Amino acid sequence: MSTKLATNRYGKSRVRVIRLTKHAGHHDLDEWTVQLLLTGDFETTHTLGDNSKILPTDTMKNTIYVVAHETQATSIEGYAQDLIDYILTRNPQVSSAECILQSHLWKRMTIDGQPYPTAFMHGSNEVQTTRISRKQNAAFEITSGLDGLFVLKTAQSGFTGFIKDSLTTLPETTDRLFGTVVKAEWTYTPAAIASSIDFNKVRTHLREAMLSTFAQHNSLSVQQTLYAMGESALAHTDLIDSVYMLMPNKHNLLIDLARFDRTNPNHIFVPTDEPHGTIEATITRA
């Protein structure tokens, strides 16, 4: 039997880093989970057990730490670009590198009504994300976003006019709780990547634009609101050319209090995690 090696890559995953930056009078705290993946001339390690072109994954882990120490980047995108540049300039056998990074959010503790300069607490389960790749002698490709952003609105949400067959038990409603965990990823244009943009500022503004739309949109379905949020992101800036959105419908079920001789005018609900609806789409410029 004749075989050959097809696609392959390797790397290091779940590398956790805390970076403490000390300023006069206050500290900044970053926590990252980093994955680094390499593609290149690695055939002989698979076919012959020849490891002469393999950068050990333990070395990759150490590189993640050292670049975190040395980088002057103030954004996760900037750090990931520095990490990839470090790998590619020192490893010609690597044809491309990809860094996938999550930034876990900390916020300053408030003591006596003021942000404390050196004490922090987790804000939420929301994470900032980026996926950056580059081939040797080529430009970066950057997709950034957010995940784990749990939001809920208590008005301006309904669901009517859907298909009803013999197995449909869901009632129509024009007044429901709309809860979801937002995942959004936006792809930067080549021109934006080539310029010195402020990734943190773009992220903040896109997040604000999408949340504003979520809160104010008169939602006839999760799909409609998802699309409107993607539209608002694209309308906000020309630095991105597409937005991927994933918004599971986290159901909050109205409790039937009739058996207790009580009415429940959308007052008492039970939140559920599963099963949940899964709604996703990519919105691009026409």
Coordinates of C-alpha atoms in Angstrom, one line a residue, residues 15-21 30-34 60-87:
V15 CA -0.4 28.0 27.7
R16 CA -1.5 30.3 30.5
V17 CA 0.2 33.6 31.0
I18 CA -0.3 36.5 33.5
R19 CA 1.5 39.7 32.6
L20 CA 1.9 42.3 35.3
T21 CA 2.9 45.8 34.0
D30 CA -3.4 40.8 31.7
E31 CA -4.3 37.1 31.7
W32 CA -4.0 35.1 28.5
T33 CA -4.5 31.6 27.3
V34 CA -2.3 31.0 24.2
M60 CA 7.3 27.0 22.0
K61 CA 5.8 27.3 25.5
N62 CA 9.0 29.1 26.7
T63 CA 8.9 31.3 23.6
I64 CA 5.3 32.4 24.5
Y65 CA 6.6 33.4 28.0
V66 CA 9.7 35.2 26.7
V67 CA 7.9 37.2 24.0
A68 CA 5.2 38.2 26.6
H69 CA 8.1 39.5 28.8
E70 CA 9.8 41.4 26.0
T71 CA 6.9 42.7 23.9
Q72 CA 5.9 46.4 24.1
A73 CA 2.5 45.6 22.6
T74 CA -0.5 46.9 24.4
S75 CA -3.0 44.7 22.6
I76 CA -3.4 40.9 22.2
E77 CA -3.1 41.4 18.5
G78 CA 0.2 43.2 18.8
Y79 CA 1.6 40.5 21.1
A80 CA 0.5 37.7 18.8
Q81 CA 2.2 39.4 15.8
D82 CA 5.4 39.7 17.8
L83 CA 5.2 36.0 18.8
I84 CA 4.7 34.9 15.2
D85 CA 7.5 37.1 13.9
Y86 CA 9.8 35.7 16.6
I87 CA 9.1 32.1 15.4

